[in-house]
Coordinates of C-alpha atoms in Angstrom, one line a residue:
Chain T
X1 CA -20.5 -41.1 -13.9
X2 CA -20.4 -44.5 -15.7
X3 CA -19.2 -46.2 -13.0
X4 CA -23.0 -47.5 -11.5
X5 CA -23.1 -51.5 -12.8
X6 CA -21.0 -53.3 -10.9
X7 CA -19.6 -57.0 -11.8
X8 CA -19.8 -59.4 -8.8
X9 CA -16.3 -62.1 -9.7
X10 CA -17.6 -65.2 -7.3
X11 CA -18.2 -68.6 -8.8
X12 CA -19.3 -69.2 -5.3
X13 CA -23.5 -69.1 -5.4
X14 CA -24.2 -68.6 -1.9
X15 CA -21.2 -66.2 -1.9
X16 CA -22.7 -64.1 -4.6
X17 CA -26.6 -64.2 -3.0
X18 CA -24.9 -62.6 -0.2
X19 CA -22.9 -60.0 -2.1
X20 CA -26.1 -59.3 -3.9
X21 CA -28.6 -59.2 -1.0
X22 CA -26.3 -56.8 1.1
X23 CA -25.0 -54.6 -1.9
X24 CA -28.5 -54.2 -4.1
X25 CA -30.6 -52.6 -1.0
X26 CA -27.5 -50.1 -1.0
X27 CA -28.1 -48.6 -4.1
X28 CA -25.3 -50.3 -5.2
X29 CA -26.5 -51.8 -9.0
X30 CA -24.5 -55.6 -9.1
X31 CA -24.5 -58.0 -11.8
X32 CA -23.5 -61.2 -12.3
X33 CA -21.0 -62.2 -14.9
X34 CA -24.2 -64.0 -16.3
X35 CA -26.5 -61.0 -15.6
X36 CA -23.9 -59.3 -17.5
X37 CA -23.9 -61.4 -20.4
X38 CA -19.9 -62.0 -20.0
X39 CA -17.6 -65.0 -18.9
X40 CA -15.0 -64.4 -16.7
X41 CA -12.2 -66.6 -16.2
X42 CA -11.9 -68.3 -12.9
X43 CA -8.5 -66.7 -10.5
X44 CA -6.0 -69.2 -9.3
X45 CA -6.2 -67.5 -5.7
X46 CA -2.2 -67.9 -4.8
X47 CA -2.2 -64.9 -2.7
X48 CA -1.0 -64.8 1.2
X49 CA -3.5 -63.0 2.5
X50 CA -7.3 -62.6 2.0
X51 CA -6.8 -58.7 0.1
X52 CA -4.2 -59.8 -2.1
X53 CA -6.8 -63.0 -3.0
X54 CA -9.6 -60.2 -2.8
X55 CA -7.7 -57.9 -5.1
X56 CA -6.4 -60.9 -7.7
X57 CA -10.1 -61.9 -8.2
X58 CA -11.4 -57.8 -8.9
X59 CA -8.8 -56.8 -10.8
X60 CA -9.2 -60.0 -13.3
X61 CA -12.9 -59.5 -13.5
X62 CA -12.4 -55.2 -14.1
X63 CA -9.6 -56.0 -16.6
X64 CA -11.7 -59.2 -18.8
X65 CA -14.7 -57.2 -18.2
X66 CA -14.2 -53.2 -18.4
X67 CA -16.8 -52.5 -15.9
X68 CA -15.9 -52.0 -12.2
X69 CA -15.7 -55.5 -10.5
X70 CA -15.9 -56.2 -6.9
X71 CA -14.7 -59.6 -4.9
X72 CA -14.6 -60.9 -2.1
X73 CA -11.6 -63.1 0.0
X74 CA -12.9 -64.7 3.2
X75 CA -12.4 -67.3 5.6
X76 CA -11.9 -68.6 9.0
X77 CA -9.2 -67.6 11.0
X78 CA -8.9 -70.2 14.5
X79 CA -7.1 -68.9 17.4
X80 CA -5.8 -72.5 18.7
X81 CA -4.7 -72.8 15.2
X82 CA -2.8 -69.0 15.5
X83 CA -5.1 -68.2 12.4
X84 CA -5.2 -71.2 10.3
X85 CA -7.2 -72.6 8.0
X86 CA -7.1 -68.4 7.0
X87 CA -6.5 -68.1 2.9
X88 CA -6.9 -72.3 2.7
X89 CA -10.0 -72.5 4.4
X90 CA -12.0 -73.7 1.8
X91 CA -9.0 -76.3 0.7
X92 CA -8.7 -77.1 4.4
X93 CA -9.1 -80.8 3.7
X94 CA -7.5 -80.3 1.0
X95 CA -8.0 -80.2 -3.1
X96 CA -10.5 -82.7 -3.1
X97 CA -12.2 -81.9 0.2
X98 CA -15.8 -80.3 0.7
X99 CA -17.4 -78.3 3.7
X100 CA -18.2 -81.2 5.5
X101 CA -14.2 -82.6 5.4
X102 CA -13.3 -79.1 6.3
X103 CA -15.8 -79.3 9.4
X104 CA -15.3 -82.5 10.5
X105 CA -10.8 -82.1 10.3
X106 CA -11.2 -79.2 12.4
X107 CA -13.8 -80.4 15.4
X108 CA -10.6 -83.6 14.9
X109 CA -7.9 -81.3 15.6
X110 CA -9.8 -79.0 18.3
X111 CA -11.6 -82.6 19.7
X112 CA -10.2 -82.2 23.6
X113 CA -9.4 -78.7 23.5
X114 CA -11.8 -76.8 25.9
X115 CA -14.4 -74.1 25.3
X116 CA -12.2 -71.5 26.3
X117 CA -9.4 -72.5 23.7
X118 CA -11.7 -72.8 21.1
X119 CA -12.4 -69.1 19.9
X120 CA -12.5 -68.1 16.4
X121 CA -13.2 -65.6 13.9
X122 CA -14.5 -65.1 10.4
X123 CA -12.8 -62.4 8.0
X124 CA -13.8 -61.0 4.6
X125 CA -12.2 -58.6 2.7
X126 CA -13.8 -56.9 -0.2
X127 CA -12.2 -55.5 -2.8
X128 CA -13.1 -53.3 -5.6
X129 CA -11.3 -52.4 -8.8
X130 CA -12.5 -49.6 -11.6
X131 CA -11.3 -49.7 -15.0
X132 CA -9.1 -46.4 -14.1
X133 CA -6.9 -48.9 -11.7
X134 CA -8.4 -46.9 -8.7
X135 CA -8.9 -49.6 -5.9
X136 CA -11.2 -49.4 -2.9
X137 CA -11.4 -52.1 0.0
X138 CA -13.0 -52.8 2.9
X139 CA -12.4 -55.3 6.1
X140 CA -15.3 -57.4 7.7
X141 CA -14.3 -59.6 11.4
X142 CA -17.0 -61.9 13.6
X143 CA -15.8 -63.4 16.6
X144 CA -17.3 -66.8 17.8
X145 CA -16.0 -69.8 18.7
X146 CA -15.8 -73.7 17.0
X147 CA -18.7 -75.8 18.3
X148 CA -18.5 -79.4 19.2
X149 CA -20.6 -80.6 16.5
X150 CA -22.1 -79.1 13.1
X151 CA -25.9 -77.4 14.1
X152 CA -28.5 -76.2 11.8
X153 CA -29.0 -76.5 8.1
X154 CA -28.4 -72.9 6.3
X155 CA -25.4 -71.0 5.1
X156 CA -22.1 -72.7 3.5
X157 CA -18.9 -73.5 4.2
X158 CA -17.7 -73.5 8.2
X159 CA -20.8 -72.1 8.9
X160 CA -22.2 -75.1 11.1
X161 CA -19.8 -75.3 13.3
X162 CA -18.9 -71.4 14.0
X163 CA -20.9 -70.3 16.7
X164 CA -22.1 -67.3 18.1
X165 CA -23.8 -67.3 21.2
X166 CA -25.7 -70.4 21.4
X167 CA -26.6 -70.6 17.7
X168 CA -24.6 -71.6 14.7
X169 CA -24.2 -69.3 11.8
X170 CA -26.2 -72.5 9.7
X171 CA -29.2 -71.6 12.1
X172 CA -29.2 -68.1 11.4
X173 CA -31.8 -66.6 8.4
X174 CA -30.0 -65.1 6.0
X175 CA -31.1 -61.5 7.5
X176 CA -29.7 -62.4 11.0
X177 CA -26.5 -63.9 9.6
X178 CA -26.0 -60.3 7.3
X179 CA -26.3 -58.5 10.3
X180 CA -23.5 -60.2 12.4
X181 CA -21.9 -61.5 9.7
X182 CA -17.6 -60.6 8.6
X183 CA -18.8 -60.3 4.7
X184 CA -22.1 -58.2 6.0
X185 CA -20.1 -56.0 7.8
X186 CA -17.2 -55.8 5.3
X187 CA -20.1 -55.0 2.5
X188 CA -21.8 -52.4 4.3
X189 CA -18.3 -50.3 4.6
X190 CA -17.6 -51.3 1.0
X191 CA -21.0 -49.5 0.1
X192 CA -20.9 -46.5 2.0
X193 CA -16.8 -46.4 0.5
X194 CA -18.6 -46.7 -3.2
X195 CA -21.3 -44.3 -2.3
X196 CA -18.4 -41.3 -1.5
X197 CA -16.6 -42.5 -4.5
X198 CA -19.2 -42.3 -7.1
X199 CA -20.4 -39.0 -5.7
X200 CA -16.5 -37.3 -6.0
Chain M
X1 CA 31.4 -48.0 -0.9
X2 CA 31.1 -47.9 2.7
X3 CA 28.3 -50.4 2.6
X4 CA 30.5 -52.9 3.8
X5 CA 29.9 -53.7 7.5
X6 CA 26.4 -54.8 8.5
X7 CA 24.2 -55.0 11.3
X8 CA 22.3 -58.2 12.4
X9 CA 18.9 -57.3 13.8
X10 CA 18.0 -60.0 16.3
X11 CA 17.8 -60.7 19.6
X12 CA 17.7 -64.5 19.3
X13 CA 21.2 -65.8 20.4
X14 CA 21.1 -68.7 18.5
X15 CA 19.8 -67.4 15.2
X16 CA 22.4 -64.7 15.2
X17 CA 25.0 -67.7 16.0
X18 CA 23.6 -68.9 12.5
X19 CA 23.4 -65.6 10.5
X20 CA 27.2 -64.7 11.9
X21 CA 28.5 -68.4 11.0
X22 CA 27.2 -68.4 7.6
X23 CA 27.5 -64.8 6.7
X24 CA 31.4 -63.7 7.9
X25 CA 33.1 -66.7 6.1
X26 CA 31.5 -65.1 2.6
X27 CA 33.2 -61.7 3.3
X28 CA 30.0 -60.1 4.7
X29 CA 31.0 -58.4 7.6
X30 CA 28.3 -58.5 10.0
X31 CA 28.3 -57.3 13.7
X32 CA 25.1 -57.6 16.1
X33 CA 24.1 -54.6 17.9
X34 CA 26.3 -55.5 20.8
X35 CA 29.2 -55.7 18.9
X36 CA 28.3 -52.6 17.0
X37 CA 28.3 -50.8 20.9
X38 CA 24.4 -49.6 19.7
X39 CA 21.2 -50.6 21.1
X40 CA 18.2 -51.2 18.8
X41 CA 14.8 -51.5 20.2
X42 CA 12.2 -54.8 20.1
X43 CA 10.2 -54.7 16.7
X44 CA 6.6 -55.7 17.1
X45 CA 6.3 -58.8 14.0
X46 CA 3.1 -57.8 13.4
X47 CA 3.1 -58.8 9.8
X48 CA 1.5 -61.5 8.0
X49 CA 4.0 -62.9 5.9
X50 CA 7.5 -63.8 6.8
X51 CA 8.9 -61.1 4.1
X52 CA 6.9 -58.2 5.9
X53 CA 8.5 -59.3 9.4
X54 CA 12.1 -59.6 8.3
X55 CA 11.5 -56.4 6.2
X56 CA 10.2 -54.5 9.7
X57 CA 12.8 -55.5 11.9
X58 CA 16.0 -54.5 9.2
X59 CA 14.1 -51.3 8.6
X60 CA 13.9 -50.3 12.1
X61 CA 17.9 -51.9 12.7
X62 CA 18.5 -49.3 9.9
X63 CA 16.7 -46.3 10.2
X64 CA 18.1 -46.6 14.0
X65 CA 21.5 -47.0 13.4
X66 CA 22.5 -45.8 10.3
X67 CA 24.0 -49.2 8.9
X68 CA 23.2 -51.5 6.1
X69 CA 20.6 -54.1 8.9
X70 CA 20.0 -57.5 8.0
X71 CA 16.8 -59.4 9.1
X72 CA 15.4 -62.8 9.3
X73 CA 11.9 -64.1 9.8
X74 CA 11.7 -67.8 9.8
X75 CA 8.9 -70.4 11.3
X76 CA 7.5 -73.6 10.2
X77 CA 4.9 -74.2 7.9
X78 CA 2.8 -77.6 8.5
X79 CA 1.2 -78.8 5.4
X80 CA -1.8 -80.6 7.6
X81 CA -2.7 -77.0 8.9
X82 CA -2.4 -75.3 5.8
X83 CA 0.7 -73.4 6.5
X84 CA 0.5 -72.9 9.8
X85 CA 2.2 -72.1 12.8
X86 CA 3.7 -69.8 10.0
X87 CA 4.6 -66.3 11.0
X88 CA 3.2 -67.4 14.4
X89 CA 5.4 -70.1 14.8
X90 CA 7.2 -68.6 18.0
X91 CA 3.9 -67.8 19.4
X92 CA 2.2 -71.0 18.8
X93 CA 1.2 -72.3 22.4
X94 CA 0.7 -68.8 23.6
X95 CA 2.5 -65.2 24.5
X96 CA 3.8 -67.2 27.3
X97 CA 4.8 -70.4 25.4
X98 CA 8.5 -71.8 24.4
X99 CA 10.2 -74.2 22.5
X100 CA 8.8 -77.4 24.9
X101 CA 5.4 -76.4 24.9
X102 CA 5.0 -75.2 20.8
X103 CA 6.5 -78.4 19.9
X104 CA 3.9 -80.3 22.5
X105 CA 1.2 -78.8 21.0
X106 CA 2.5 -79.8 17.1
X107 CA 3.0 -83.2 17.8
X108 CA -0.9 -83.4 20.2
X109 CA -2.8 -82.0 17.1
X110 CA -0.7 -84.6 14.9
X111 CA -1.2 -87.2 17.0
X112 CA -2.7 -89.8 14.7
X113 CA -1.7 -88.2 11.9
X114 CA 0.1 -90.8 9.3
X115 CA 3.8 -90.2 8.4
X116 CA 2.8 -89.1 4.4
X117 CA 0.4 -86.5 6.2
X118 CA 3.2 -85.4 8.4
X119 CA 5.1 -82.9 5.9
X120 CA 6.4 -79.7 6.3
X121 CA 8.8 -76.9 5.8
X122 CA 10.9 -74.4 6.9
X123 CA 10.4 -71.1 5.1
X124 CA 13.3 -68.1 6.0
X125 CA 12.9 -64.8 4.2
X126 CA 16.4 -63.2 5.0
X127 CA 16.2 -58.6 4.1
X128 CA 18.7 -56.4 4.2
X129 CA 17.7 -52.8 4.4
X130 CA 20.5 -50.0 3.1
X131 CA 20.4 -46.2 4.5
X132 CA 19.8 -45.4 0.9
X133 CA 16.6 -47.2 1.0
X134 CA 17.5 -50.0 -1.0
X135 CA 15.9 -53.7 0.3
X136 CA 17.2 -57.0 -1.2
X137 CA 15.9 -59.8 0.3
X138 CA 16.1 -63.6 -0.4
X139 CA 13.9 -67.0 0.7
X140 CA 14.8 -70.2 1.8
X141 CA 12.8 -73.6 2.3
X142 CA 13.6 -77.0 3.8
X143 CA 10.8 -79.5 3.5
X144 CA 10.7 -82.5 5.4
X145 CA 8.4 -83.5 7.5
X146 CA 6.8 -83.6 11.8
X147 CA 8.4 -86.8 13.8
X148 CA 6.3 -88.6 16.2
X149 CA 8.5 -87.5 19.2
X150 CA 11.5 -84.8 20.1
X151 CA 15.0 -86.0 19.0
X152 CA 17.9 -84.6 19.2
X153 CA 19.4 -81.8 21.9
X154 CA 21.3 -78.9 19.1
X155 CA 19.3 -76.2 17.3
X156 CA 16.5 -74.7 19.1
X157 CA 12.6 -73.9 17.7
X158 CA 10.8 -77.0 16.0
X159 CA 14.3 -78.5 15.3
X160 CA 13.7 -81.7 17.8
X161 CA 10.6 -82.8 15.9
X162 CA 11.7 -81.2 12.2
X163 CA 12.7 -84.8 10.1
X164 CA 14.8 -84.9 7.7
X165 CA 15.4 -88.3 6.5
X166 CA 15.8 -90.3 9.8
X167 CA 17.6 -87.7 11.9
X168 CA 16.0 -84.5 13.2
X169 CA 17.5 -81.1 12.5
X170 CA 18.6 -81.0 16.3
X171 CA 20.7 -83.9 15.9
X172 CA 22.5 -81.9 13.1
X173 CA 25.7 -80.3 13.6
X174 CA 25.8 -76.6 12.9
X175 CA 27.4 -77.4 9.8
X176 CA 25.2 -79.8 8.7
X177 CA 22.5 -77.8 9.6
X178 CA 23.5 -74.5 7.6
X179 CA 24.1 -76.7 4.5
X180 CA 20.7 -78.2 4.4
X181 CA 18.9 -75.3 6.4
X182 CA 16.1 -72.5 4.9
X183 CA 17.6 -70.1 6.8
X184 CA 21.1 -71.9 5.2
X185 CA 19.3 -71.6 1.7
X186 CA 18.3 -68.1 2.1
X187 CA 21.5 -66.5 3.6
X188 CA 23.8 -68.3 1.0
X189 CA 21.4 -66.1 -1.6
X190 CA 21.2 -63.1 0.1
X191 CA 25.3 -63.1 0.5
X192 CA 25.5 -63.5 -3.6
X193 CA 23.2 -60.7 -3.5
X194 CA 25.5 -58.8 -1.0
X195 CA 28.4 -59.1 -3.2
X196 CA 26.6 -58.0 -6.9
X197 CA 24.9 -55.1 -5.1
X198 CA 28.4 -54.2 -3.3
X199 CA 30.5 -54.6 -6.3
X200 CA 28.0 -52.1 -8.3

């Protein structure tokens, strides 16, 4: 079938290296929208949970593009916070914040609150959309817990300070932090999901 | 039709007081469970919005008794956190939290936050769920903002540390309260719904 080039909708670079590193091994062909040769427009990502975000951001990319488009929604859901920053993680600080706002309001808020307390998890959902409005998702989860302070140098976003074990996800390689990883785990259902799909 | 007397599904004293105050006095005839010499079980709010928990628990009301079952789902969204406690917002210091202890926690994380960082709102989502299948639903939002310390001894929830203007919402009457209220908001909607849908 025709359906074997996918379109990765992430303006997010480290975002899309990770789609791409996961998916490509999988026999799963991604592009770009530059790979592609196409501009896509960027998704206001108003939804209340990270599918409907997931689905918004693939079904823009399918319909502006006409090739199947996959997407990713993901963020950090904090237990002392019952969930929060969740679909506003990245705006956590708000409009004008960065990672390092988002990292440093949260070890603010969790500054007394004991080891214990302080569990976490990360959650992706992927989401992909073909041109024939089929849909097909998948759901990625890593428990940790918030550190005390940001550790190591790698990865984006809360990454520093969400910790597994004794090691941050910033101090993982990008191999280790696949393998544990929410969006790793979420991808490698996503793929198997595509694989059974393209073979129907 | 014989659409005409409804069921309240809750088992929160005080915000059936509210539903039954402002709904009877706009010709809805409403009856709780008690009232209606039924028992309806506990509904597990395991939703992530505030529409998919009011839409659970006046499902269930209905498909178990028979009759037209309306449903609230209400909680406090705190613009610092991003939204939450949200849908958690009874839940927030725990399973085996209450009132005292969610609003302890609020005003700890908040501690030294500044009053223009302080706002908030109420968010209701009010469904009524028909035998025939039908749903109509309506939302209601009161924004004002966290005090510094619990005021006031009516209401019951965040309503000690909930601000509006100078006076908390637990030093409102029940009057008061319903005319400026999300749940107010949302029930005064969902009643002009009531009557187009009932007049059909």
């Amino acid at each position: 079938m025709e359906n074997n080039v996918f379109l990765i909708a992430t303006h997010n670079m480290k975002k899309r290296d990770e789609l791409y590193r996961i998916l490509s091994p999988l026999g799963i062909d991604v592009k770009t929208a530059e790979q592609a040769g196409i501009e896509i427009s960027d998704v206001d990502e108003t939804g209340e949970t990270f599918y409907e975000n997931a689905f918004l951001k693939a079904n823009s990319g399918c319909l502006e593009s006409g090739m199947p488009c996959v997407a990713d929604d993901s963020g950090l859901a904090v237990d002392y916070l019952v969930g929060a920053p969740g679909v506003f993680s990245a705006r956590f600080a708000g409009e004008h914040g960065n990672d390092a706002k988002n990292n440093q309001k949260l070890l603010k808020i969790l500054s007394d609150v004991p080891v214990e307390e302080r569990t976490a998890k990360f959650v992706s959902v992927v989401c992909c959309v073909f041109p024939n409005g089929d849909v097909i998702s998948a759901r990625g989860e890593c428990k940790g817990y918030i550190g005390f302070e940001p550790k190591g140098d790698g990865g984006f976003g809360y990454d520093p300070i969400f910790m597994v074990g004794d090691k941050s996800f910033a101090e993982l390689s990008g191999e280790e932090k696949d393998a544990l990883s929410h969006r790793g785990n979420a991808l490698r259902q996503i793929a198997e999901k595509l694989k059974d799909y393209m073979s129907l």
